[in-house]
Coordinates of C-alpha atoms and ligand atoms in Angstrom, one line a residue:
M1 CA -1.9 -17.8 14.9
P2 CA 1.3 -17.8 12.8
K3 CA 2.3 -14.4 11.3
K4 CA 1.5 -14.0 7.6
I5 CA 4.4 -12.9 5.5
L6 CA 4.1 -12.0 1.8
I7 CA 7.0 -12.6 -0.6
I8 CA 6.9 -10.5 -3.7
N9 CA 9.2 -11.6 -6.4
T10 CA 10.7 -9.1 -8.9
G11 CA 13.5 -11.2 -10.3
G12 CA 17.3 -10.8 -10.1
T13 CA 20.0 -13.4 -9.5
L14 CA 18.2 -15.0 -6.6
S15 CA 15.6 -16.3 -9.0
S16 CA 18.0 -16.8 -12.0
V17 CA 18.4 -19.8 -14.3
K18 CA 21.1 -20.4 -16.9
S19 CA 20.1 -19.6 -20.5
S20 CA 21.9 -19.4 -23.8
K21 CA 22.1 -15.6 -23.3
G22 CA 23.7 -15.8 -19.8
L23 CA 22.0 -15.8 -16.4
V24 CA 18.4 -14.6 -16.6
P25 CA 15.7 -14.3 -14.0
G26 CA 13.5 -17.4 -14.5
M27 CA 11.9 -18.8 -11.4
R28 CA 8.5 -17.7 -10.3
S29 CA 7.9 -17.2 -6.6
D30 CA 6.0 -20.5 -6.3
D31 CA 9.1 -22.3 -7.6
M32 CA 11.1 -21.0 -4.6
L33 CA 8.4 -21.5 -2.0
E34 CA 9.6 -24.9 -0.8
E35 CA 13.1 -23.6 -0.1
L36 CA 11.8 -20.4 1.5
R37 CA 9.7 -22.5 3.9
M38 CA 12.9 -24.1 5.1
V39 CA 14.1 -20.8 6.6
S40 CA 10.7 -19.4 7.7
R41 CA 9.7 -22.1 10.1
N42 CA 6.3 -21.4 11.7
L43 CA 5.5 -18.3 9.7
E44 CA 2.8 -18.5 7.0
L45 CA 4.3 -17.6 3.6
E46 CA 2.3 -16.5 0.6
T47 CA 3.8 -15.3 -2.7
E48 CA 3.1 -12.9 -5.5
D49 CA 5.0 -12.1 -8.7
F50 CA 5.4 -8.5 -9.6
C51 CA 7.8 -9.0 -12.4
S52 CA 10.8 -11.1 -13.4
L53 CA 13.6 -8.8 -14.4
D54 CA 17.3 -8.3 -14.0
S55 CA 17.2 -5.2 -11.8
A56 CA 19.1 -3.2 -14.5
N57 CA 15.7 -3.2 -16.2
I58 CA 13.8 -1.9 -13.2
G59 CA 12.9 1.8 -13.2
P60 CA 10.7 4.5 -11.6
K61 CA 7.5 3.2 -13.2
D62 CA 8.1 -0.2 -11.5
W63 CA 8.9 1.5 -8.2
S64 CA 5.6 3.2 -8.3
G65 CA 3.7 0.0 -9.2
L66 CA 5.5 -2.0 -6.6
A67 CA 4.8 0.6 -3.9
E68 CA 1.1 0.6 -4.8
M69 CA 1.1 -3.2 -4.6
I70 CA 2.9 -3.2 -1.2
A71 CA 0.5 -0.5 0.1
R72 CA -2.5 -2.6 -0.9
K73 CA -1.1 -5.8 0.6
S74 CA 0.2 -4.2 3.8
Y75 CA -3.2 -4.5 5.4
D76 CA -3.4 -8.3 5.0
Y77 CA 0.1 -9.3 6.1
Q78 CA 2.4 -8.7 9.1
G79 CA 5.4 -8.2 6.9
I80 CA 6.5 -8.2 3.3
V81 CA 9.7 -9.4 1.7
V82 CA 10.6 -8.2 -1.8
I83 CA 13.0 -10.4 -3.8
H84 CA 15.1 -8.1 -6.1
G85 CA 18.3 -8.0 -8.1
T86 CA 21.2 -6.6 -6.2
D87 CA 22.4 -4.2 -8.9
T88 CA 19.7 -1.5 -8.4
M89 CA 18.3 -2.8 -5.1
A90 CA 19.5 0.3 -3.2
Y91 CA 17.7 2.6 -5.6
T92 CA 14.5 0.6 -5.2
S93 CA 14.8 0.5 -1.4
S94 CA 15.5 4.2 -1.2
M95 CA 12.5 5.1 -3.4
L96 CA 10.2 2.7 -1.5
A97 CA 11.4 4.4 1.7
F98 CA 10.0 7.7 0.4
M99 CA 6.9 6.4 -1.3
L100 CA 6.0 4.2 1.6
Q101 CA 6.9 6.5 4.5
N102 CA 4.9 5.7 7.7
I103 CA 3.9 2.2 6.5
A104 CA 2.7 0.2 9.5
I105 CA 4.6 -3.1 8.7
P106 CA 8.2 -4.1 7.9
V107 CA 9.0 -4.2 4.1
V108 CA 12.3 -5.9 3.6
I109 CA 14.1 -6.1 0.3
T110 CA 16.6 -8.8 -0.3
G111 CA 18.3 -10.7 -3.1
S112 CA 21.5 -12.7 -3.5
Q113 CA 24.8 -13.0 -5.4
L114 CA 24.0 -16.6 -6.4
S115 CA 20.8 -18.3 -7.5
I116 CA 18.7 -20.0 -4.9
A117 CA 19.1 -23.1 -7.1
N118 CA 22.8 -23.2 -6.3
P119 CA 23.6 -25.2 -3.2
V120 CA 26.4 -22.9 -2.0
A121 CA 24.4 -19.7 -2.6
D122 CA 23.8 -16.8 -0.1
A123 CA 20.2 -16.8 -1.2
L124 CA 18.6 -18.7 1.7
E125 CA 20.7 -16.9 4.3
N126 CA 19.5 -13.5 2.9
C127 CA 15.9 -14.7 2.7
R128 CA 16.1 -16.0 6.3
C129 CA 17.2 -12.5 7.4
G130 CA 14.6 -10.8 5.2
I131 CA 11.7 -13.1 6.3
H132 CA 12.5 -12.8 10.0
M133 CA 13.0 -9.1 9.8
A134 CA 9.6 -8.9 8.1
A135 CA 8.1 -10.8 11.0
S136 CA 9.8 -8.6 13.6
G137 CA 7.0 -6.1 13.8
Y138 CA 9.3 -3.1 13.3
P139 CA 7.8 -1.0 10.6
G140 CA 9.8 0.6 7.8
V141 CA 11.6 -0.1 4.6
F142 CA 14.8 -2.2 5.0
V143 CA 17.4 -4.1 3.0
A144 CA 18.5 -7.5 4.4
F145 CA 21.8 -8.9 3.2
N146 CA 24.5 -11.0 4.6
R147 CA 22.9 -11.2 8.0
K148 CA 22.6 -7.4 8.3
V149 CA 19.6 -5.2 8.2
I150 CA 20.0 -1.8 6.7
L151 CA 17.6 1.2 6.5
G152 CA 16.3 1.2 2.9
C153 CA 17.5 4.7 2.2
R154 CA 21.0 4.1 3.6
A155 CA 21.8 0.9 1.6
S156 CA 24.4 0.9 -1.1
K157 CA 25.9 -1.9 -3.2
V158 CA 29.6 -1.7 -2.6
R159 CA 30.9 -5.0 -4.0
T160 CA 30.1 -6.8 -7.2
M161 CA 30.9 -10.4 -6.2
S162 CA 31.3 -10.9 -2.5
F163 CA 28.4 -12.0 -0.2
D164 CA 28.9 -8.8 1.8
A165 CA 27.8 -6.7 -1.2
F166 CA 25.9 -4.1 0.8
E167 CA 26.8 -1.6 3.4
S168 CA 24.8 0.9 5.5
I169 CA 26.3 4.2 4.5
N170 CA 26.8 7.0 7.1
Y171 CA 24.3 5.3 9.4
P172 CA 24.5 2.4 11.8
Y173 CA 23.0 -1.0 10.9
V174 CA 19.4 -1.4 12.2
G175 CA 19.8 -5.1 12.9
E176 CA 21.9 -8.2 12.5
I177 CA 21.8 -11.9 12.9
S178 CA 24.5 -13.4 15.2
S179 CA 24.7 -16.1 17.8
L180 CA 22.3 -13.9 19.8
G181 CA 19.7 -14.4 17.1
L182 CA 18.1 -11.5 15.1
R183 CA 18.7 -8.3 17.1
V184 CA 17.1 -5.1 16.0
Y185 CA 18.6 -1.9 17.3
E186 CA 15.5 0.1 18.1
R187 CA 17.4 3.4 18.5
N188 CA 18.3 3.3 14.8
L189 CA 14.8 2.8 13.6
I190 CA 12.8 5.8 12.1
A191 CA 9.8 6.7 14.1
K192 CA 6.4 6.9 12.3
K193 CA 5.6 10.6 11.8
G194 CA 2.0 10.4 10.7
I195 CA -0.6 8.2 9.0
F196 CA 0.3 6.0 6.2
R197 CA -0.6 7.3 2.8
P198 CA 1.4 5.9 -0.2
Q199 CA 2.9 8.7 -2.2
T200 CA 3.9 7.1 -5.5
A201 CA 4.2 10.1 -7.8
Y202 CA 7.6 10.9 -9.2
S203 CA 9.3 12.9 -12.0
D204 CA 11.9 11.4 -14.3
K205 CA 13.1 14.8 -15.4
V206 CA 16.1 14.5 -13.1
A207 CA 19.8 13.7 -13.7
L208 CA 22.8 12.6 -11.8
L209 CA 26.1 14.1 -12.8
K210 CA 29.5 13.1 -11.5
L211 CA 32.1 15.9 -11.8
Y212 CA 35.5 15.3 -13.2
P213 CA 38.3 17.8 -13.8
G214 CA 37.7 19.7 -17.0
I215 CA 34.0 19.0 -17.2
N216 CA 32.4 21.3 -19.7
P217 CA 29.5 23.3 -18.1
D218 CA 27.6 23.1 -21.4
I219 CA 26.4 19.7 -20.2
L220 CA 24.1 21.7 -17.8
D221 CA 22.5 23.6 -20.7
M222 CA 21.9 20.3 -22.4
F223 CA 19.9 19.0 -19.5
Y224 CA 18.0 22.3 -19.2
E225 CA 17.1 22.4 -22.9
K226 CA 15.8 18.8 -22.7
G227 CA 13.4 19.9 -19.9
Y228 CA 15.2 18.5 -16.9
K229 CA 13.9 20.1 -13.6
G230 CA 16.4 18.8 -11.1
I231 CA 20.0 17.6 -11.1
F232 CA 22.1 16.0 -8.4
I233 CA 25.8 16.9 -8.8
E234 CA 28.4 14.8 -7.1
G235 CA 31.1 17.3 -6.4
F236 CA 34.7 16.8 -5.3
G237 CA 35.5 16.0 -1.7
L238 CA 33.3 18.0 0.6
G239 CA 31.3 19.0 -2.5
G240 CA 33.5 21.5 -4.2
M241 CA 33.1 22.6 -7.9
P242 CA 35.4 24.6 -10.2
F243 CA 35.0 28.3 -10.8
I244 CA 38.6 29.4 -11.9
N245 CA 39.5 28.6 -15.6
N246 CA 36.3 26.7 -15.9
D247 CA 33.4 28.5 -14.3
F248 CA 31.1 25.5 -13.7
I249 CA 29.7 27.2 -10.6
G250 CA 28.7 30.3 -12.6
R251 CA 26.7 28.1 -15.0
V252 CA 25.1 26.2 -12.0
G253 CA 24.0 29.6 -10.8
E254 CA 22.3 30.3 -14.2
M255 CA 20.5 27.0 -13.9
V256 CA 19.2 27.9 -10.5
E257 CA 18.0 31.2 -11.8
K258 CA 16.1 29.4 -14.6
G259 CA 14.3 27.4 -11.9
M260 CA 16.3 24.1 -11.8
L261 CA 16.7 22.4 -8.5
V262 CA 20.4 21.8 -8.0
L263 CA 21.4 19.4 -5.3
V264 CA 25.1 19.0 -4.5
G265 CA 26.8 16.1 -2.7
S266 CA 30.1 14.4 -2.6
Q267 CA 31.5 11.7 -4.8
C268 CA 33.1 10.2 -1.7
R269 CA 30.9 7.5 -0.4
Y270 CA 31.5 8.2 3.3
E271 CA 31.0 11.2 5.6
G272 CA 29.0 13.4 3.3
C273 CA 29.5 16.9 1.9
N274 CA 29.9 20.3 3.6
L275 CA 29.8 23.2 1.2
M276 CA 30.6 25.7 3.8
V277 CA 34.2 24.8 4.3
Y278 CA 35.9 25.8 1.0
E279 CA 35.3 28.7 -1.4
T280 CA 34.5 26.0 -4.1
G281 CA 31.5 25.1 -2.0
R282 CA 30.4 28.4 -0.5
L283 CA 30.2 30.1 -3.9
A284 CA 27.8 27.4 -5.0
I285 CA 25.7 27.9 -1.9
E286 CA 25.6 31.6 -2.7
K287 CA 24.2 30.7 -6.2
G288 CA 21.4 28.8 -4.5
V289 CA 22.3 25.1 -4.6
I290 CA 21.0 22.7 -2.0
Q291 CA 23.3 20.4 0.0
A292 CA 22.8 16.6 0.0
Y293 CA 24.7 16.3 3.2
D294 CA 25.4 12.6 3.9
M295 CA 22.8 11.1 1.6
T296 CA 23.9 8.2 -0.6
A297 CA 23.7 8.8 -4.3
E298 CA 20.9 6.3 -4.5
A299 CA 18.9 8.2 -1.9
A300 CA 19.7 11.6 -3.4
I301 CA 18.6 10.8 -6.9
T302 CA 15.4 9.0 -5.8
K303 CA 14.5 11.8 -3.3
L304 CA 14.9 14.2 -6.2
M305 CA 12.6 12.2 -8.4
W306 CA 10.1 11.8 -5.6
V307 CA 10.2 15.4 -4.4
L308 CA 9.6 16.7 -8.0
G309 CA 6.7 14.3 -8.2
Q310 CA 5.1 15.9 -5.1
T311 CA 5.3 19.6 -6.1
D312 CA 6.1 22.1 -8.8
D313 CA 6.8 24.8 -6.3
I314 CA 10.6 25.4 -5.9
R315 CA 10.2 26.6 -2.3
E316 CA 8.3 23.4 -1.4
M317 CA 11.0 21.3 -3.1
K318 CA 13.7 23.1 -1.0
E319 CA 11.6 22.5 2.1
Y320 CA 11.5 18.7 1.4
F321 CA 15.3 18.8 1.2
S322 CA 15.6 20.6 4.6
V323 CA 13.9 17.6 6.4
N324 CA 14.8 14.0 7.0
I325 CA 11.9 12.0 5.6
A326 CA 12.9 8.4 6.1
G327 CA 16.3 8.4 7.7
E328 CA 18.1 9.3 4.5
V329 CA 19.9 12.4 5.8
N330 CA 21.6 13.9 8.8
I331 CA 21.2 17.6 8.1
G332 CA 24.2 19.8 9.2
Ligands
LIG1 N1 22.2 -8.6 -12.4 C1 21.5 -9.0 -11.2 C2 20.4 -8.1 -10.9 O1 20.6 -7.0 -10.4 C3 22.5 -9.1 -10.1 C4 21.9 -9.7 -8.8 O2 20.8 -9.8 -8.6 O3 22.8 -9.9 -7.9 O4 19.3 -8.4 -11.3

């Protein structure tokens, strides 16, 4: 019996067509089926359309709906491929990794830098990788791009035009296609920790703030006054924040006292933060901030949304950040 793989289309460049307003997602999944069959060989493909959007227009409500659709369908297919725009793909893959933790089948998100209608596109190569990873039997949420398979919550778009647009950040690749075929590195997969139960609640009362020299701490009050409950701050280097001349850390402490969850990471993409090294980090720890360690910005902000959707209890929120849920973080 051939394995059954479901392709869910959400739009993006892969499905795009030219319009008077520029490139817009236009093809439905059925329009792409013939081409997709060329790279899937003896697998049985079925398709669904979730939406047809440039991924700049995709947000938390879509993630929740998409996760629910995937959860429902996961009992009828051996694997699912999600076609998605590349611009926010890493946010979607990170959030799906949290919402769909412990899913029993592979869920693989892919897209491309050129439309599938373009004969020199990377679209079919990426779909080939996505479809065969979806048929691999290894459960989890992944991104497939440029012949590499990345853990969903470790992916990041690092290039705007090249075909190698995605990297696995602070974590090894989980698979790749080479002359040896598709190889999956089992040691890098995340073991199932319990039964599958989709957890699709989230909070959008969270913000991401990149520090810059001279940043005015009043910006923190603005978030607080607007009802924000959590903030992810990208600090300098190992995660440092100012406290001399500009007492940003002092105001962060006030936010923590008022009940805001303050997560601090690094604006450097690689190697993560460590707030224990410098005074500019330790003081923040003393004020009660939480470290993001080596999480990507995409994983950190989506984990914050997801955690705040699970509980209102600040102690429980901190507990979630002290554990590695889907492979997103290496703590300490
Ligand atoms: N703007 C497109 C999107 O994210 C880019 C792409 O798919 O590569 O939907």
